[in-house]
Tab-separated table of C-alpha atoms in Angstrom:
chain	number	residue	atom	x	y	z
A	1	MET	CA	0.000	0.000	0.000
A	2	GLU	CA	2.736	2.447	0.926
A	3	LYS	CA	4.663	1.511	-2.255
A	4	LEU	CA	1.584	2.160	-4.417
A	5	GLU	CA	0.961	5.521	-2.752
A	6	SER	CA	4.597	6.434	-3.275
A	7	GLN	CA	4.354	5.557	-6.980
A	8	VAL	CA	1.167	7.633	-7.378
A	9	ALA	CA	2.798	10.582	-5.603
A	10	ASP	CA	5.902	10.324	-7.815
A	11	ARG	CA	3.766	10.186	-10.992
A	12	LEU	CA	1.702	13.211	-9.942
A	13	THR	CA	4.883	15.065	-9.069
A	14	ARG	CA	6.323	14.372	-12.532
A	15	TYR	CA	3.099	15.521	-14.190
A	16	TYR	CA	3.087	18.654	-12.092
A	17	ILE	CA	6.712	19.449	-12.974
A	18	VAL	CA	6.047	18.880	-16.705
A	19	ALA	CA	2.933	21.061	-16.597
A	20	LEU	CA	4.721	23.879	-14.789
A	21	THR	CA	7.609	23.609	-17.258
A	22	LEU	CA	5.248	23.859	-20.234
A	23	VAL	CA	3.421	26.818	-18.728
A	24	ALA	CA	6.741	28.505	-18.024
A	25	ILE	CA	7.990	27.813	-21.574
A	26	LEU	CA	4.783	29.129	-23.132
A	27	THR	CA	4.796	32.206	-20.910
A	28	VAL	CA	8.444	32.974	-21.597
A	29	SER	CA	7.968	32.350	-25.318
A	30	GLY	CA	5.022	34.760	-25.430
A	31	LEU	CA	6.996	37.390	-23.550
A	32	PHE	CA	9.977	36.870	-25.890
A	33	LEU	CA	7.849	37.221	-29.016
A	34	ILE	CA	6.082	40.296	-27.673
A	35	ARG	CA	9.393	41.861	-26.740
A	36	ARG	CA	10.860	41.041	-30.113
A	37	THR	CA	7.853	42.431	-31.978
A	38	ILE	CA	7.939	45.600	-29.886
A	39	ASN	CA	11.629	46.025	-30.779
A	40	ASN	CA	10.835	45.461	-34.458
A	41	LEU	CA	7.984	47.966	-34.338
A	42	ASN	CA	10.287	50.412	-32.609
A	43	HIS	CA	12.849	49.938	-35.389
A	44	ASP	CA	10.136	50.290	-38.041
A	45	SER	CA	8.922	53.512	-36.492
A	46	ARG	CA	12.428	54.901	-36.543
A	47	VAL	CA	12.902	53.838	-40.159
A	48	VAL	CA	9.583	55.437	-41.083
A	49	ASN	CA	10.757	58.559	-39.298
A	50	VAL	CA	13.971	58.607	-41.302
A	51	ALA	CA	12.057	57.955	-44.532
A	52	GLY	CA	9.668	60.780	-43.763
A	53	ARG	CA	12.598	63.001	-43.002
A	54	GLN	CA	14.081	62.125	-46.401
A	55	ARG	CA	10.885	63.299	-48.106
A	56	MET	CA	10.959	66.498	-46.055
A	57	LEU	CA	14.618	67.074	-46.815
A	58	SER	CA	14.077	66.534	-50.523
A	59	GLN	CA	11.255	69.087	-50.579
A	60	ARG	CA	13.293	71.563	-48.551
A	61	LEU	CA	16.321	71.129	-50.781
A	62	THR	CA	14.145	71.643	-53.885
A	63	LYS	CA	12.756	74.860	-52.395
A	64	LEU	CA	16.261	76.072	-51.536
A	65	ALA	CA	17.446	75.223	-55.045
A	66	ILE	CA	14.610	77.264	-56.584
A	67	LEU	CA	15.325	80.225	-54.344
A	68	HIS	CA	19.057	79.992	-54.968
A	69	THR	CA	18.619	79.756	-58.757
A	70	GLU	CA	16.148	82.626	-58.983
A	71	GLY	CA	18.175	84.733	-56.560
A	72	ILE	CA	15.310	85.141	-54.175
A	73	PRO	CA	16.367	85.881	-50.580
A	74	THR	CA	15.192	83.463	-47.814
A	75	VAL	CA	15.084	83.378	-44.028
A	76	ASP	CA	16.201	79.713	-43.991
A	77	SER	CA	19.625	79.884	-42.371
A	78	VAL	CA	20.592	76.292	-43.159
A	79	LYS	CA	22.967	75.901	-46.022
A	80	ILE	CA	22.196	73.609	-48.895
A	81	ASP	CA	25.501	71.780	-48.410
A	82	SER	CA	24.764	70.691	-44.814
A	83	LEU	CA	21.232	69.547	-45.695
A	84	LEU	CA	22.550	67.815	-48.767
A	85	SER	CA	25.141	65.920	-46.708
A	86	LEU	CA	22.515	64.812	-44.170
A	87	TRP	CA	20.135	63.758	-46.975
A	88	LYS	CA	22.815	61.719	-48.691
A	89	MET	CA	24.061	60.081	-45.484
A	90	SER	CA	20.537	59.011	-44.490
A	91	HIS	CA	19.884	57.653	-47.999
A	92	GLU	CA	23.093	55.628	-47.973
A	93	GLN	CA	22.226	54.153	-44.547
A	94	LEU	CA	18.761	53.202	-45.765
A	95	LEU	CA	20.301	51.676	-48.840
A	96	ARG	CA	22.742	49.601	-46.787
A	97	GLY	CA	20.009	48.595	-44.352
A	98	ARG	CA	21.812	49.920	-41.236
A	99	ILE	CA	20.626	53.207	-39.818
A	100	LYS	CA	22.516	54.800	-36.952
A	101	MET	CA	20.122	56.266	-34.401
A	102	GLU	CA	21.860	57.966	-31.490
A	103	SER	CA	23.882	55.110	-29.837
A	104	GLU	CA	22.419	52.113	-31.698
A	105	PHE	CA	21.937	50.765	-35.193
A	106	VAL	CA	18.495	50.012	-36.668
A	107	VAL	CA	18.713	47.146	-39.134
A	108	LEU	CA	16.270	46.683	-41.987
A	109	LYS	CA	15.048	43.080	-42.270
A	110	SER	CA	12.692	43.402	-45.250
A	111	ASP	CA	14.141	42.386	-48.618
A	112	SER	CA	11.279	44.089	-50.484
A	113	ILE	CA	12.048	47.434	-48.877
A	114	LYS	CA	15.743	46.976	-49.596
A	115	GLU	CA	14.827	46.315	-53.226
A	116	MET	CA	12.671	49.440	-53.308
A	117	TYR	CA	15.622	51.484	-52.009
A	118	ARG	CA	17.858	50.037	-54.707
A	119	LYS	CA	15.324	51.059	-57.347
A	120	LEU	CA	15.182	54.507	-55.810
A	121	GLU	CA	18.961	54.899	-56.056
A	122	PRO	CA	19.097	56.307	-59.678
A	123	VAL	CA	16.397	58.846	-58.892
A	124	PHE	CA	18.223	59.903	-55.754
A	125	GLN	CA	21.507	60.232	-57.580
A	126	THR	CA	19.921	62.373	-60.296
A	127	ILE	CA	18.411	64.758	-57.778
A	128	TYR	CA	21.562	64.775	-55.649
A	129	GLN	CA	23.922	65.564	-58.553
A	130	ASN	CA	21.698	68.386	-59.820
A	131	LEU	CA	21.394	69.819	-56.325
A	132	VAL	CA	25.193	69.784	-56.074
A	133	LEU	CA	25.330	71.570	-59.412
A	134	VAL	CA	22.846	74.210	-58.262
A	135	SER	CA	24.688	74.828	-54.986
A	136	ARG	CA	28.122	74.988	-56.608
A	137	GLU	CA	29.691	78.368	-57.204
A	138	GLY	CA	30.880	79.299	-60.722
A	139	VAL	CA	28.115	77.461	-62.517
A	140	SER	CA	26.216	79.504	-65.070
A	141	ASP	CA	22.610	80.433	-64.497
A	142	SER	CA	21.476	78.476	-67.547
A	143	ASP	CA	23.088	75.297	-66.245
A	144	LYS	CA	21.565	75.854	-62.816
A	145	LYS	CA	18.140	76.348	-64.407
A	146	LYS	CA	18.526	73.152	-66.405
A	147	ALA	CA	19.577	71.317	-63.230
A	148	LEU	CA	16.580	72.854	-61.431
A	149	GLN	CA	14.228	71.659	-64.189
A	150	ILE	CA	15.614	68.127	-63.805
A	151	ILE	CA	15.176	68.342	-60.018
A	152	LEU	CA	11.585	69.520	-60.323
A	153	ALA	CA	10.828	66.776	-62.839
A	154	THR	CA	12.470	64.018	-60.799
A	155	GLU	CA	11.270	65.058	-57.311
A	156	PRO	CA	7.674	63.698	-57.700
A	157	VAL	CA	9.061	60.301	-58.630
A	158	PHE	CA	11.277	60.337	-55.521
A	159	LEU	CA	8.401	61.422	-53.302
A	160	ASN	CA	6.056	58.756	-54.716
A	161	GLN	CA	8.624	55.991	-54.231
A	162	MET	CA	9.404	57.171	-50.683
A	163	GLU	CA	5.667	57.204	-49.961
A	164	ALA	CA	5.432	53.635	-51.310
A	165	ILE	CA	8.318	52.638	-49.039
A	166	VAL	CA	6.534	54.156	-46.015
A	167	PHE	CA	3.306	52.299	-46.892
A	168	GLN	CA	5.314	49.113	-47.318
A	169	PHE	CA	6.772	49.612	-43.835
A	170	ASP	CA	3.274	50.107	-42.458
A	171	SER	CA	1.984	47.005	-44.242
A	172	GLU	CA	4.827	44.847	-43.020
A	173	SER	CA	4.454	46.171	-39.440
A	174	TYR	CA	0.744	45.429	-39.517
A	175	GLY	CA	1.485	41.962	-40.892
A	176	ARG	CA	3.932	41.277	-38.071
A	177	ILE	CA	1.338	42.450	-35.551
A	178	ARG	CA	-1.209	40.064	-37.071
A	179	ILE	CA	1.286	37.220	-36.883
A	180	LEU	CA	2.031	38.150	-33.281
A	181	GLU	CA	-1.695	38.088	-32.497
A	182	GLN	CA	-2.004	34.652	-34.051
A	183	ILE	CA	1.004	33.375	-32.149
A	184	GLU	CA	-0.353	34.901	-28.945
A	185	TRP	CA	-3.698	33.183	-29.506
A	186	ILE	CA	-1.911	29.901	-30.121
A	187	LEU	CA	0.160	30.317	-26.952
A	188	ASP	CA	-2.956	31.242	-24.946
A	189	VAL	CA	-4.809	28.214	-26.251
A	190	LEU	CA	-1.830	25.975	-25.503
A	191	THR	CA	-1.560	27.465	-22.010
A	192	LEU	CA	-5.248	26.876	-21.391
A	193	LEU	CA	-4.918	23.326	-22.672
A	194	VAL	CA	-1.936	22.727	-20.392
A	195	LEU	CA	-3.830	24.194	-17.415
A	196	LEU	CA	-6.881	22.094	-18.310
A	197	ALA	CA	-4.721	18.975	-18.566
A	198	GLU	CA	-3.058	19.937	-15.282
A	199	GLY	CA	-6.436	20.279	-13.627
A	200	ILE	CA	-7.676	16.947	-15.000
A	201	LEU	CA	-4.482	14.895	-14.622
A	202	ILE	CA	-2.948	16.529	-11.541
A	203	PHE	CA	-5.198	18.722	-9.453
A	204	ARG	CA	-8.232	16.477	-9.632
A	205	PRO	CA	-6.282	13.352	-8.510
A	206	VAL	CA	-4.538	15.464	-5.888
A	207	VAL	CA	-7.875	16.774	-4.596
A	208	ASN	CA	-9.318	13.276	-4.539
A	209	THR	CA	-6.231	11.932	-2.816
A	210	THR	CA	-6.304	14.817	-0.354
A	211	ARG	CA	-9.956	14.160	0.427
A	212	ARG	CA	-9.229	10.482	0.918
A	213	VAL	CA	-6.221	11.260	3.111
A	214	VAL	CA	-8.237	13.777	5.149
A	215	ARG	CA	-11.002	11.231	5.575
A	216	LEU	CA	-8.498	8.573	6.600
A	217	LEU	CA	-6.833	11.045	8.974
A	218	ALA	CA	-10.189	11.917	10.506
A	219	GLU	CA	-11.025	8.235	10.921
A	220	SER	CA	-7.561	7.595	12.297
A	221	GLU	CA	-7.914	10.558	14.664
A	222	ASP	CA	-11.252	9.218	15.893
A	223	ALA	CA	-9.725	5.783	16.361
A	224	ILE	CA	-6.742	7.279	18.168
A	225	LYS	CA	-9.079	9.330	20.355
A	226	MET	CA	-11.059	6.216	21.246
A	227	ALA	CA	-7.835	4.324	21.937
A	228	ASN	CA	-6.584	7.226	24.049
A	229	ASP	CA	-9.829	7.229	26.028
A	230	LYS	CA	-9.468	3.521	26.613
A	231	LEU	CA	-5.828	3.999	27.529
A	232	LYS	CA	-6.781	6.775	29.958
A	233	ILE	CA	-9.322	4.509	31.619
A	234	THR	CA	-6.813	1.641	31.734
A	235	ASN	CA	-4.089	3.992	32.953
A	236	SER	CA	-6.324	5.353	35.698
A	237	ARG	CA	-7.123	1.812	36.758
A	238	LEU	CA	-3.441	0.931	36.709
A	239	LEU	CA	-2.644	4.060	38.724
A	240	ARG	CA	-5.304	3.152	41.284
A	241	ALA	CA	-3.969	-0.403	41.413
A	242	GLN	CA	-0.427	0.937	41.709
A	243	ASN	CA	-1.445	3.337	44.457
A	244	ASP	CA	-3.280	0.537	46.232
A	245	LEU	CA	-0.224	-1.657	45.880
A	246	ILE	CA	2.072	1.116	47.117
A	247	ARG	CA	-0.300	1.851	49.977
A	248	SER	CA	-0.456	-1.860	50.779
A	249	GLU	CA	3.323	-2.119	50.661
A	250	GLU	CA	3.637	1.026	52.767
A	251	GLU	CA	1.152	-0.350	55.280
A	252	LYS	CA	2.983	-3.642	55.239
A	253	TYR	CA	6.279	-1.833	55.716
A	254	GLN	CA	4.851	0.333	58.487
A	255	LEU	CA	3.326	-2.763	60.086
A	256	GLN	CA	6.668	-4.490	59.881
A	257	LEU	CA	8.355	-1.423	61.360
A	258	SER	CA	5.763	-1.337	64.101
A	259	GLU	CA	6.258	-5.027	64.763
A	260	ASN	CA	10.014	-4.550	64.822
A	261	ARG	CA	9.609	-1.525	67.044
A	262	VAL	CA	7.293	-3.424	69.395
A	263	ARG	CA	9.616	-6.385	69.373
A	264	THR	CA	12.641	-4.180	69.976
A	265	SER	CA	10.769	-2.235	72.643
A	266	ALA	CA	9.726	-5.442	74.343
A	267	LEU	CA	13.266	-6.761	74.102
A	268	ILE	CA	14.726	-3.568	75.533
A	269	GLU	CA	12.095	-3.485	78.267
A	270	GLY	CA	12.903	-7.080	79.045
A	271	GLN	CA	16.594	-6.214	79.152
A	272	GLU	CA	15.888	-3.280	81.425
A	273	GLU	CA	13.734	-5.415	83.711
A	274	GLU	CA	16.460	-8.051	83.774
A	275	ARG	CA	19.070	-5.396	84.499
A	276	LYS	CA	16.900	-3.972	87.267
A	277	ARG	CA	16.394	-7.433	88.766
A	278	PHE	CA	20.079	-8.306	88.433
A	279	ALA	CA	21.145	-4.930	89.878
A	280	LEU	CA	18.755	-5.427	92.797
A	281	GLU	CA	20.134	-8.909	93.425
A	282	LEU	CA	23.690	-7.594	93.265
A	283	HIS	CA	22.851	-4.763	95.627
A	284	ASP	CA	20.656	-6.663	98.084
A	285	GLY	CA	22.228	-10.092	97.727
A	286	ILE	CA	25.881	-10.242	96.862
A	287	GLY	CA	26.407	-6.661	97.978
A	288	GLN	CA	25.035	-7.331	101.467
A	289	MET	CA	26.999	-10.580	101.697
A	290	LEU	CA	30.210	-8.790	100.739
A	291	THR	CA	29.447	-6.044	103.250
A	292	GLY	CA	28.956	-8.677	105.971
A	293	LEU	CA	32.158	-10.375	104.923
A	294	LYS	CA	33.959	-7.063	105.201
A	295	LEU	CA	32.579	-6.469	108.728
A	296	HIS	CA	33.709	-9.920	109.884
A	297	ALA	CA	37.116	-9.314	108.348
A	298	GLU	CA	37.490	-6.008	110.141
A	299	LYS	CA	36.628	-7.728	113.458
A	300	LEU	CA	39.375	-10.229	112.764
A	301	LYS	CA	41.899	-7.384	112.622
A	302	GLN	CA	41.830	-7.406	116.445
A	303	VAL	CA	43.229	-10.957	116.478
A	304	GLN	CA	46.974	-11.256	116.974
A	305	PHE	CA	48.747	-12.914	114.033
A	306	ALA	CA	51.780	-15.155	114.391
A	307	ASP	CA	53.918	-13.074	112.064
A	308	GLU	CA	53.731	-9.948	109.889
A	309	LYS	CA	53.282	-11.905	106.669
A	310	GLN	CA	49.948	-13.261	107.820
A	311	ARG	CA	48.781	-9.779	108.865
A	312	PHE	CA	49.920	-8.375	105.498
A	313	ARG	CA	47.980	-11.066	103.675
A	314	PHE	CA	44.928	-10.389	105.803
A	315	ASP	CA	45.136	-6.665	105.010
A	316	LYS	CA	45.321	-7.512	101.301
A	317	LEU	CA	42.237	-9.705	101.719
A	318	VAL	CA	40.301	-6.859	103.370
A	319	SER	CA	41.372	-4.465	100.582
A	320	LEU	CA	40.299	-6.998	97.945
A	321	ILE	CA	36.913	-7.386	99.660
A	322	GLN	CA	36.525	-3.578	99.596
A	323	ASP	CA	37.442	-3.432	95.909
A	324	THR	CA	34.954	-6.206	95.172
A	325	ILE	CA	32.234	-4.327	97.027
A	326	GLN	CA	33.055	-1.161	95.058
A	327	THR	CA	33.052	-3.019	91.733
A	328	THR	CA	29.774	-4.702	92.591
A	329	ARG	CA	28.233	-1.333	93.409
A	330	GLN	CA	29.543	0.108	90.096
A	331	VAL	CA	28.158	-2.842	88.153
A	332	SER	CA	24.830	-2.512	89.948
A	333	PHE	CA	24.791	1.230	89.209
A	334	ASN	CA	25.546	0.659	85.539
A	335	LEU	CA	22.833	-1.959	85.291
A	336	MET	CA	20.200	0.218	86.896
A	337	PRO	CA	21.163	3.232	88.998
A	338	SER	CA	18.853	3.619	91.940
A	339	VAL	CA	19.344	7.376	91.816
A	340	LEU	CA	17.409	7.398	88.496
A	341	SER	CA	14.207	6.157	90.081
A	342	ASP	CA	14.783	8.010	93.342
A	343	PHE	CA	15.875	11.490	92.145
A	344	GLY	CA	15.235	11.552	88.398
A	345	LEU	CA	17.203	11.812	85.144
A	346	ASN	CA	19.104	14.995	86.016
A	347	ALA	CA	20.643	13.502	89.160
A	348	ALA	CA	21.388	10.175	87.433
A	349	LEU	CA	23.230	11.917	84.567
A	350	ARG	CA	25.173	14.070	86.993
A	351	VAL	CA	26.301	10.976	88.959
A	352	LEU	CA	27.111	9.209	85.656
A	353	CYS	CA	29.359	12.104	84.616
A	354	GLU	CA	31.139	12.145	87.984
A	355	GLN	CA	31.773	8.380	88.053
A	356	THR	CA	32.903	8.275	84.403
A	357	ALA	CA	35.223	11.222	84.990
A	358	ASP	CA	36.770	9.471	88.001
A	359	LEU	CA	37.327	6.242	86.056
A	360	SER	CA	38.541	7.805	82.762
A	361	GLY	CA	40.411	10.837	83.990
A	362	ILE	CA	38.612	13.013	81.400
A	363	ARG	CA	36.940	16.280	82.378
A	364	ILE	CA	33.205	15.611	82.018
A	365	GLU	CA	30.680	18.394	82.676
A	366	PHE	CA	26.954	18.082	83.083
A	367	GLU	CA	24.617	21.004	82.415
A	368	GLY	CA	20.978	20.771	83.349
A	369	ASP	CA	18.225	21.992	85.641
A	370	SER	CA	18.598	21.358	89.325
A	371	GLU	CA	14.940	20.456	89.585
A	372	ARG	CA	13.759	17.060	88.488
A	373	ILE	CA	12.234	16.850	85.024
A	374	LYS	CA	9.020	14.895	85.256
A	375	LEU	CA	9.197	12.042	82.771
A	376	ASN	CA	7.770	8.550	82.704
A	377	GLU	CA	9.999	5.647	83.664
A	378	LYS	CA	10.390	4.371	80.098
A	379	MET	CA	11.571	7.772	78.792
A	380	GLU	CA	13.936	8.287	81.735
A	381	ILE	CA	15.554	4.876	81.232
A	382	GLY	CA	15.762	5.426	77.443
A	383	LEU	CA	17.412	8.837	77.729
A	384	TYR	CA	19.771	7.550	80.413
A	385	ARG	CA	20.853	4.619	78.218
A	386	ILE	CA	21.354	7.004	75.263
A	387	ALA	CA	23.514	9.300	77.378
A	388	GLN	CA	25.376	6.290	78.817
A	389	GLU	CA	26.086	4.917	75.299
A	390	GLY	CA	27.047	8.320	73.891
A	391	LEU	CA	29.348	9.059	76.824
A	392	ASN	CA	30.936	5.632	76.505
A	393	ASN	CA	31.602	6.265	72.762
A	394	ALA	CA	33.148	9.661	73.487
A	395	VAL	CA	35.430	8.196	76.188
A	396	LYS	CA	36.545	5.201	74.108
A	397	HIS	CA	36.804	6.603	70.560
A	398	ALA	CA	36.861	10.414	70.532
A	399	GLY	CA	40.248	10.912	72.215
A	400	SER	CA	38.916	14.107	73.777
A	401	ASP	CA	39.974	16.048	76.847
A	402	ASN	CA	36.591	17.594	77.611
A	403	ILE	CA	33.072	16.163	77.335
A	404	LYS	CA	29.855	18.007	78.004
A	405	ILE	CA	26.370	16.562	78.542
A	406	LYS	CA	23.430	18.943	78.394
A	407	LEU	CA	19.816	18.138	79.248
A	408	GLU	CA	17.026	20.690	78.950
A	409	GLN	CA	13.299	20.856	78.418
A	410	LYS	CA	11.864	23.299	75.865
A	411	MET	CA	8.110	23.482	75.846
A	412	ASN	CA	7.064	19.940	74.981
A	413	ARG	CA	10.519	18.744	73.807
A	414	ILE	CA	13.443	17.164	75.661
A	415	LEU	CA	16.906	17.968	74.246
A	416	LEU	CA	19.882	15.788	75.151
A	417	GLU	CA	23.285	16.894	73.797
A	418	ILE	CA	26.627	15.129	74.166
A	419	GLU	CA	29.564	17.175	72.870
A	420	ASP	CA	33.312	16.468	72.892
A	421	ASP	CA	36.429	18.190	71.573
A	422	GLY	CA	37.971	15.005	70.185
A	423	LYS	CA	39.283	14.015	66.775
A	424	GLY	CA	35.859	13.824	65.090
A	425	PHE	CA	35.096	11.869	61.924
A	426	LEU	CA	33.348	12.023	58.560
A	427	ILE	CA	29.592	11.439	58.798
A	428	SER	CA	29.723	9.592	55.457
A	429	ASN	CA	31.865	6.898	57.080
A	430	LEU	CA	28.920	6.000	59.341
A	431	LYS	CA	26.380	5.614	56.510
A	432	ASN	CA	25.590	2.987	53.912
A	433	LYS	CA	24.953	3.771	50.245
A	434	ASN	CA	21.229	4.153	51.011
A	435	GLY	CA	21.972	6.771	53.708
A	436	SER	CA	21.269	4.647	56.797
A	437	PHE	CA	23.701	4.480	59.709
A	438	LEU	CA	26.046	1.529	60.072
A	439	THR	CA	25.921	-0.591	63.233
A	440	ARG	CA	29.101	0.574	64.909
A	441	ASN	CA	30.252	2.414	68.031
A	442	GLY	CA	26.830	2.084	69.658
A	443	ILE	CA	25.259	4.474	67.103
A	444	ASP	CA	22.695	1.842	66.124
A	445	ASN	CA	21.654	1.371	69.761
A	446	ILE	CA	21.249	5.126	70.208
A	447	ARG	CA	19.249	5.398	66.986
A	448	THR	CA	17.000	2.472	67.957
A	449	ARG	CA	16.260	3.867	71.419
A	450	THR	CA	15.602	7.314	69.907
A	451	GLN	CA	13.122	5.851	67.420
A	452	LEU	CA	11.371	3.931	70.199
A	453	LEU	CA	10.888	7.271	71.954
A	454	ASN	CA	9.559	8.832	68.670
A	455	GLY	CA	12.510	11.194	68.679
A	456	GLU	CA	15.127	12.443	66.238
A	457	MET	CA	18.870	11.876	66.291
A	458	LYS	CA	21.388	14.251	64.724
A	459	ILE	CA	25.181	13.849	64.591
A	460	ILE	CA	27.414	16.828	63.811
A	461	SER	CA	31.112	16.065	63.439
A	462	LYS	CA	34.188	17.403	61.660
A	463	VAL	CA	37.650	15.928	61.546
A	464	ASP	CA	39.791	17.403	64.353
A	465	LYS	CA	36.835	19.586	65.383
A	466	GLY	CA	34.998	17.236	67.746
A	467	THR	CA	31.552	15.628	67.661
A	468	ARG	CA	28.121	16.706	68.784
A	469	LEU	CA	25.215	14.275	69.297
A	470	VAL	CA	21.747	15.845	69.590
A	471	ILE	CA	18.685	13.867	70.682
A	472	ASN	CA	15.290	15.555	70.354
A	473	ILE	CA	12.434	13.743	72.089
A	474	PRO	CA	8.780	14.871	72.225
A	475	VAL	CA	7.292	14.756	75.715
């Protein structure tokens, strides 16, 4: 189908080019013929002008010859010699068929007119020679009168032949005009025939083809519109299904996150309960037993030992019991500080800073309100564990000399900040390609506890500029 349409289009294109070429050729040919005829008519008019001037000059020269012969004075200031030279030059040009008009030559193309000029030559020569004789000085009056008689006898013949030449010019010009009219009619008819053939063979098929193409385009547009409507309906259904699927996946993901959060929360609560139970057992069980053991040992100091070595060993034993009691208390405090439940988060963080500073030798400062911030037990334990983990990271990895913990309540938000002046790090080193934090240095534990409290965690760190951990928890 496409090949057939291409062939039809190529054939119509060829016809159209041929028709335009013929119309152009006919138009240019008509213009050329008209231009040529106008030039010929222009030349003929100039030749007729020269021929008429020859008749006028001959009559004027005859008059001057009569006046000169009879000795009659005249007001004509032109000399016979100058007029005679002009008359002869014009006659010779007409005889040769090349007339010089201003800056161009007018060429005679009629053989009949050239023949008429050749026949006129003897008459012209007779008049010319007698006019020369009349105008010449030293010629007798009788000879001039004879020459004048010859001029007067010959002049009518010259005038009649010049008049015949002028009429011949007019006849030939009219004949050329008639031929031009016939040629113009022929060209017009041919042009009309070409246009008619162009309309029948080109424009009519083109119009029919255009109508068919427009009809097909309209049908195709309607079909495309219907298909687009169907596609819109299908697309809307797909979008709804996609949105439902995304919503289902989001709900599934949120459900999974909630399950993980509940599971993690339950696990952490279990850990905290276990820590509380274990800390209570350490404090009330092993701690009391060690305290009793220490009291008995101190009573034994009053006993006299056999030698100094035994007393020295006993003193070492008492010191070891004291160290064990202190370690047990520290372990119990780390597991679940009693000051947290008794005096609140502020006091617990202050004690944590003091104990960590004593053990690490690092200057640790706590900044917070002196009054207890009223929080539920879960939030207090969570914030304490976050501070404990963050402080532990700063002590172990930051290499800092000063650490500051700040706790404050702003409206309905709790802000916990842990800042050190250590070596810092690049935040990108703590993140995966998807932007989540890696499980390292307790960061994952802090993040998990912050999420369980519906809070936000922000880490600000620069190499050699220290690190700042900000926890923002809604109350």
